[in-house]
């Protein structure tokens, strides 16, 4: 490691030599100049870590030298040295930019103090330089971060705008699809009622004995017609929700009783698939919820029918009722089916979304959950779900609890 260079500007050659010897013992490389002009020339031609300047010198005094030093780039730290302790000189030197002021002596204490003062000044200089470098690095990092934030903000803004455009486009398409299906559903209902009516007449005809094939064909007509009838009713119900024409007759409803009725209605379909129904309710009574009981049961049956349709043979369906945060009653339906992939979670409650089931034997138009969401929100509730692919799904609806006074 190279020695740190110090310049001593002192007109007393003997004292300058003493300063040089003593500072060299402290590890410094020391040059000397006997007047201010030579000293300034040496500072211009070489880099010094520190400069000591005698106050009283012929030609230029120490303050004049200091005034010239502070105009140089870079300015080395300067220590003003004076044979007499003059407060005015000290204040002027500090004002001009001197790093320190010392009273000149020839004893050992002075030389040691001078060496310690230089070391302190140089350490202060190193700290200031390190701080400046750290601040520069921090500013650079902040600038880079700000650029990245601006870029990411711009990207997110574009993504949000694109998403909004896509959502608006999808909403417009869904509205048009809903209007078209609603219109077509009304048109289909009349001939469908005729098909179902004549099918039921054939089934109940007691005058002529039907063959097994004829009975089978009539069953297929009635079953297919009933499925189409249920589908049309769902489409009309969804159209009423989106058009704001759905009717509600709210009253205080016992959620646990509603769940019990839903399980009874679902049991036959569940038994046919070997699916076990489990009721998970707390001991004691829960507050009631204020909803339209017919609409509430419709939402529950949508959850339950999906849990049967998308479950695995021999699986389970767990239906629960719980009090959440003292103010909400949650009704949940969990299945042990295949679950929903994460990439499709944002489409679960959108209308006409089969989520990959359109090519399977499972029937439906993909509007059941959209109906459930619309009805729940119109009754001041909320819906949600959790799903893990390969393990199953849980769908729930929540309504404000009715606390009796």
XYZ file of C-alpha atoms in Angstrom:
405
model
C 0.000 0.000 0.000
C 1.460 3.405 -1.034
C 2.128 6.034 1.624
C -0.267 8.941 2.000
C 1.357 12.190 0.873
C 1.344 15.307 3.065
C 2.669 18.759 2.122
C 4.070 21.041 4.846
C 4.199 24.746 3.807
C 6.461 26.323 6.439
C 8.980 29.179 6.027
C 11.044 27.913 9.007
C 13.170 25.221 7.301
C 14.287 23.660 10.576
C 10.712 23.324 11.819
C 9.616 22.037 8.397
C 12.323 19.358 8.608
C 11.164 18.349 12.104
C 7.574 18.082 10.900
C 8.757 15.957 7.966
C 10.763 13.579 10.206
C 8.018 13.142 12.798
C 5.214 12.613 10.276
C 7.326 10.106 8.324
C 7.588 8.097 11.534
C 3.791 7.940 11.494
C 3.896 6.469 7.997
C 3.343 9.555 5.864
C 5.356 10.657 2.810
C 6.072 14.342 3.486
C 7.117 17.115 1.086
C 7.982 20.631 2.228
C 7.726 24.121 0.733
C 9.168 27.286 2.301
C 6.587 29.724 0.890
C 3.019 29.851 -0.271
C 3.744 30.243 -3.988
C 5.958 27.142 -4.150
C 3.477 25.220 -2.028
C 0.579 26.020 -4.371
C 2.669 24.990 -7.368
C 3.433 21.657 -5.709
C -0.278 21.072 -4.957
C -1.086 21.715 -8.611
C 1.528 19.228 -9.815
C 0.971 16.402 -7.288
C -1.870 14.901 -5.314
C -1.643 15.426 -1.543
C -3.915 13.861 1.052
C -3.427 16.842 3.418
C -1.618 20.186 3.599
C -0.314 22.037 6.661
C 0.081 25.813 6.182
C 1.944 28.245 8.434
C -0.015 31.427 9.029
C 2.850 33.951 9.006
C 5.033 33.625 5.908
C 6.721 36.157 3.607
C 4.941 36.938 0.362
C 1.682 35.087 0.917
C 0.391 34.433 4.398
C -1.437 31.287 5.334
C -4.915 32.731 4.769
C -4.012 33.778 1.217
C -2.656 30.297 0.537
C -5.861 28.828 1.955
C -8.000 31.030 -0.301
C -6.078 29.700 -3.312
C -6.229 26.088 -2.127
C -10.002 26.006 -1.791
C -10.334 26.993 -5.456
C -8.427 23.901 -6.597
C -10.095 20.685 -7.673
C -9.871 18.499 -5.751
C -9.195 20.581 -2.663
C -6.910 18.792 -0.176
C -7.804 19.123 3.529
C -5.808 21.970 5.054
C -4.569 22.530 8.630
C -3.734 26.136 9.538
C -0.722 26.364 11.918
C 0.127 29.549 13.825
C 2.834 30.433 16.349
C 0.371 32.500 18.365
C -3.157 31.566 19.289
C -5.135 34.221 17.445
C -8.878 33.562 17.671
C -9.689 35.832 14.733
C -7.189 34.012 12.518
C -8.594 30.660 13.608
C -12.166 31.721 12.840
C -11.176 33.175 9.472
C -9.270 30.001 8.554
C -12.215 27.774 9.464
C -14.535 30.104 7.581
C -12.367 29.822 4.456
C -12.512 26.025 4.637
C -9.615 24.890 6.822
C -10.133 21.432 8.303
C -8.500 22.435 11.603
C -6.426 25.091 13.388
C -3.359 24.379 15.571
C -0.915 26.443 17.668
C 2.649 25.754 16.558
C 5.142 24.324 19.046
C 8.379 22.385 18.823
C 7.682 19.766 21.456
C 6.830 16.111 20.994
C 3.209 16.724 22.020
C 2.695 19.084 19.083
C 4.093 16.674 16.506
C 2.048 13.753 17.864
C -1.058 15.955 17.975
C -0.381 17.069 14.387
C -0.092 13.434 13.263
C -3.315 12.519 15.091
C -5.083 15.547 13.615
C -4.016 14.554 10.102
C -5.179 10.983 10.734
C -8.537 12.265 12.014
C -8.946 14.548 9.017
C -8.056 11.777 6.580
C -10.466 9.379 8.297
C -13.158 12.029 8.072
C -12.312 12.446 4.391
C -12.575 8.688 3.846
C -15.931 8.587 5.620
C -17.240 11.509 3.573
C -16.017 9.860 0.395
C -17.552 6.515 1.402
C -20.802 8.263 2.233
C -20.779 10.052 -1.119
C -20.112 6.770 -2.932
C -22.873 5.053 -0.974
C -25.278 7.890 -1.712
C -24.306 7.762 -5.379
C -24.842 4.010 -5.459
C -28.162 4.421 -3.634
C -29.241 7.150 -6.028
C -28.251 4.970 -8.966
C -30.201 2.050 -7.493
C -33.191 4.337 -6.860
C -33.005 5.652 -10.418
C -32.854 2.120 -11.796
C -35.699 1.057 -9.512
C -37.755 4.062 -10.555
C -37.175 3.186 -14.203
C -38.201 -0.419 -13.569
C -41.258 0.728 -11.601
C -42.248 3.088 -14.410
C -41.768 0.325 -16.966
C -43.722 -2.175 -14.870
C -46.432 0.401 -14.152
C -46.734 1.052 -17.863
C -46.903 -2.697 -18.532
C -49.534 -3.172 -15.814
C -51.517 -0.218 -17.121
C -51.469 -1.741 -20.585
C -52.391 -5.144 -19.162
C -55.275 -3.658 -17.161
C -56.486 -1.726 -20.210
C -56.245 -4.857 -22.346
C -58.046 -6.880 -19.687
C -60.800 -4.267 -19.458
C -61.177 -4.305 -23.224
C -61.350 -8.091 -23.164
C -63.848 -8.050 -20.285
C -65.988 -5.461 -22.055
C -65.858 -7.494 -25.236
C -66.751 -10.661 -23.328
C -69.524 -8.856 -21.452
C -70.978 -7.559 -24.702
C -70.772 -11.007 -26.248
C -72.359 -12.613 -23.180
C -75.142 -10.036 -23.158
C -75.847 -10.670 -26.819
C -75.701 -14.417 -26.251
C -78.023 -14.085 -23.255
C -80.515 -11.996 -25.207
C -80.435 -14.413 -28.128
C -80.827 -17.486 -25.907
C -83.612 -15.836 -23.940
C -85.488 -15.063 -27.115
C -84.896 -18.524 -28.508
C -85.844 -20.113 -25.185
C -89.244 -18.474 -25.254
C -89.687 -19.634 -28.823
C -88.618 -23.190 -27.957
C -90.807 -23.478 -24.875
C -94.095 -23.793 -26.804
C -93.111 -26.731 -29.066
C -91.224 -28.323 -26.171
C -94.330 -28.241 -23.985
C -96.200 -29.930 -26.834
C -93.516 -32.630 -27.112
C -93.561 -33.281 -23.369
C -97.359 -33.231 -23.275
C -97.795 -35.737 -26.105
C -95.012 -37.890 -24.653
C -96.800 -38.016 -21.318
C -100.077 -38.879 -23.123
C -98.372 -41.767 -24.887
C -96.830 -42.964 -21.644
C -100.179 -42.912 -19.830
C -102.240 -44.346 -22.725
C -104.185 -47.237 -21.224
C -106.039 -48.217 -24.397
C -103.070 -49.629 -26.263
C -100.329 -51.819 -24.829
C -96.871 -50.406 -25.695
C -93.957 -52.628 -26.565
C -90.692 -52.487 -24.588
C -89.040 -50.573 -27.413
C -91.862 -48.043 -27.511
C -91.696 -47.560 -23.751
C -87.929 -47.053 -24.022
C -88.342 -44.521 -26.805
C -90.973 -42.590 -24.879
C -88.694 -42.540 -21.801
C -85.899 -41.091 -23.915
C -88.280 -38.457 -25.339
C -89.463 -37.451 -21.874
C -85.992 -37.496 -20.278
C -84.449 -35.528 -23.131
C -87.374 -33.128 -23.144
C -87.117 -32.616 -19.390
C -83.382 -31.890 -19.648
C -84.061 -29.362 -22.382
C -86.889 -27.869 -20.323
C -84.585 -27.475 -17.287
C -81.917 -25.903 -19.484
C -84.374 -23.417 -20.960
C -85.621 -22.516 -17.482
C -82.024 -21.825 -16.419
C -81.428 -19.608 -19.422
C -84.617 -17.669 -18.717
C -83.661 -17.359 -15.049
C -80.221 -16.015 -15.988
C -81.824 -13.571 -18.396
C -84.089 -12.297 -15.609
C -81.066 -11.784 -13.343
C -78.999 -9.903 -15.920
C -82.003 -7.771 -16.907
C -82.817 -6.979 -13.269
C -86.236 -8.621 -13.495
C -85.746 -11.447 -10.965
C -88.434 -11.501 -8.252
C -87.618 -11.975 -4.571
C -89.780 -12.517 -1.516
C -87.337 -12.306 1.376
C -87.994 -13.713 4.823
C -86.000 -15.035 7.776
C -84.759 -18.521 6.850
C -83.150 -21.260 8.938
C -80.003 -22.140 6.977
C -79.671 -25.580 8.582
C -83.257 -26.433 7.641
C -82.655 -25.295 4.061
C -79.529 -27.471 3.890
C -81.497 -30.463 5.172
C -84.102 -30.016 2.432
C -81.352 -29.737 -0.183
C -79.754 -32.990 0.941
C -83.081 -34.799 0.699
C -83.532 -33.517 -2.872
C -80.007 -34.606 -3.811
C -79.868 -37.993 -2.120
C -81.266 -40.049 -5.017
C -78.732 -38.688 -7.541
C -75.911 -39.107 -5.019
C -76.924 -42.695 -4.224
C -76.961 -43.535 -7.932
C -73.301 -42.530 -8.091
C -72.370 -44.158 -4.797
C -71.572 -40.735 -3.350
C -71.728 -40.277 0.408
C -73.516 -37.181 1.756
C -72.101 -35.726 4.980
C -73.789 -32.972 6.979
C -71.407 -30.794 8.984
C -73.293 -28.389 11.249
C -72.490 -26.996 14.702
C -74.286 -27.913 17.888
C -76.979 -25.476 18.912
C -78.837 -22.890 16.907
C -77.440 -20.372 14.462
C -78.886 -16.987 13.541
C -81.240 -16.980 10.583
C -80.593 -15.335 7.236
C -82.965 -13.029 5.402
C -83.331 -14.337 1.841
C -85.921 -15.605 -0.579
C -86.099 -19.289 0.462
C -86.927 -20.478 -3.068
C -83.954 -18.602 -4.513
C -81.703 -19.773 -1.666
C -82.700 -23.373 -2.305
C -82.052 -22.848 -6.029
C -78.479 -21.719 -5.301
C -77.892 -24.644 -2.934
C -79.188 -27.163 -5.478
C -76.853 -25.717 -8.120
C -73.896 -26.329 -5.783
C -75.154 -29.801 -4.849
C -75.929 -30.916 -8.409
C -72.463 -29.774 -9.538
C -70.907 -31.641 -6.613
C -72.643 -34.811 -7.819
C -71.930 -34.278 -11.527
C -68.243 -33.455 -11.120
C -67.492 -35.886 -8.284
C -65.933 -39.299 -8.654
C -67.931 -42.526 -8.163
C -67.869 -43.455 -4.496
C -66.761 -39.961 -3.511
C -68.064 -37.659 -0.792
C -70.042 -34.459 -0.558
C -69.756 -32.491 2.669
C -72.347 -29.787 3.320
C -71.619 -27.344 6.117
C -73.246 -24.410 7.866
C -71.139 -22.061 10.002
C -71.093 -18.617 11.565
C -68.283 -16.475 10.136
C -66.995 -13.421 12.032
C -70.168 -13.340 14.130
C -72.029 -11.580 11.322
C -72.247 -13.953 8.353
C -73.772 -17.394 7.852
C -71.808 -19.530 5.411
C -73.307 -22.515 3.578
C -70.626 -24.609 1.901
C -70.639 -27.644 -0.384
C -67.406 -29.633 -0.758
C -66.751 -32.494 -3.163
C -63.930 -34.948 -3.806
C -63.875 -34.515 -7.582
C -61.044 -33.529 -9.901
C -61.012 -29.884 -8.888
C -60.569 -26.854 -11.130
C -57.179 -25.889 -12.654
C -55.767 -22.606 -11.308
C -55.700 -21.052 -14.775
C -59.496 -21.411 -14.975
C -60.374 -20.001 -11.544
C -61.155 -16.538 -12.914
C -63.803 -17.993 -15.259
C -65.717 -20.094 -12.732
C -68.621 -17.678 -12.231
C -68.731 -16.385 -15.810
C -71.796 -17.450 -17.829
C -71.595 -20.123 -20.527
C -68.256 -21.437 -19.250
C -68.007 -25.231 -19.154
C -64.324 -25.124 -18.041
C -63.266 -27.995 -20.242
C -66.393 -30.141 -19.712
C -68.019 -29.259 -23.029
C -66.587 -32.382 -24.650
C -67.761 -34.755 -21.921
C -71.013 -36.593 -21.307
C -71.927 -34.081 -18.572
C -74.833 -31.966 -19.783
C -75.347 -28.278 -19.150
C -74.853 -24.809 -20.616
C -72.379 -23.499 -18.068
C -74.677 -20.916 -16.478
C -75.552 -22.568 -13.154
C -72.770 -20.884 -11.168
C -73.429 -17.552 -12.908
C -77.060 -17.836 -11.772
C -75.921 -18.728 -8.233
C -73.630 -15.694 -8.103
C -76.245 -13.323 -9.509
C -78.997 -14.502 -7.144
C -76.703 -14.411 -4.092
C -75.510 -10.877 -4.758
C -79.067 -9.658 -5.420
C -79.918 -10.932 -1.908
C -76.994 -8.977 -0.371
C -74.794 -12.057 -0.097
C -71.574 -13.227 -1.672
C -70.237 -16.437 -3.189
C -66.790 -17.935 -3.476
C -64.903 -21.150 -3.919
C -61.674 -22.973 -3.194
C -60.385 -25.716 -5.441
C -57.292 -27.875 -5.712
C -56.775 -29.808 -8.888
C -56.961 -33.542 -8.243
C -58.500 -33.150 -4.768
C -61.845 -31.404 -5.151
C -63.659 -28.108 -4.717
C -65.636 -26.207 -2.099
C -68.292 -23.689 -3.144
C -69.944 -21.448 -0.595
C -72.474 -18.689 -0.215
C -72.654 -16.228 2.658
C -75.497 -14.032 3.878
C -75.691 -11.519 6.732
C -76.854 -13.102 9.968
C -80.147 -11.826 11.402
C -79.484 -11.092 15.078
C -82.658 -10.967 17.144
C -82.969 -8.102 19.612
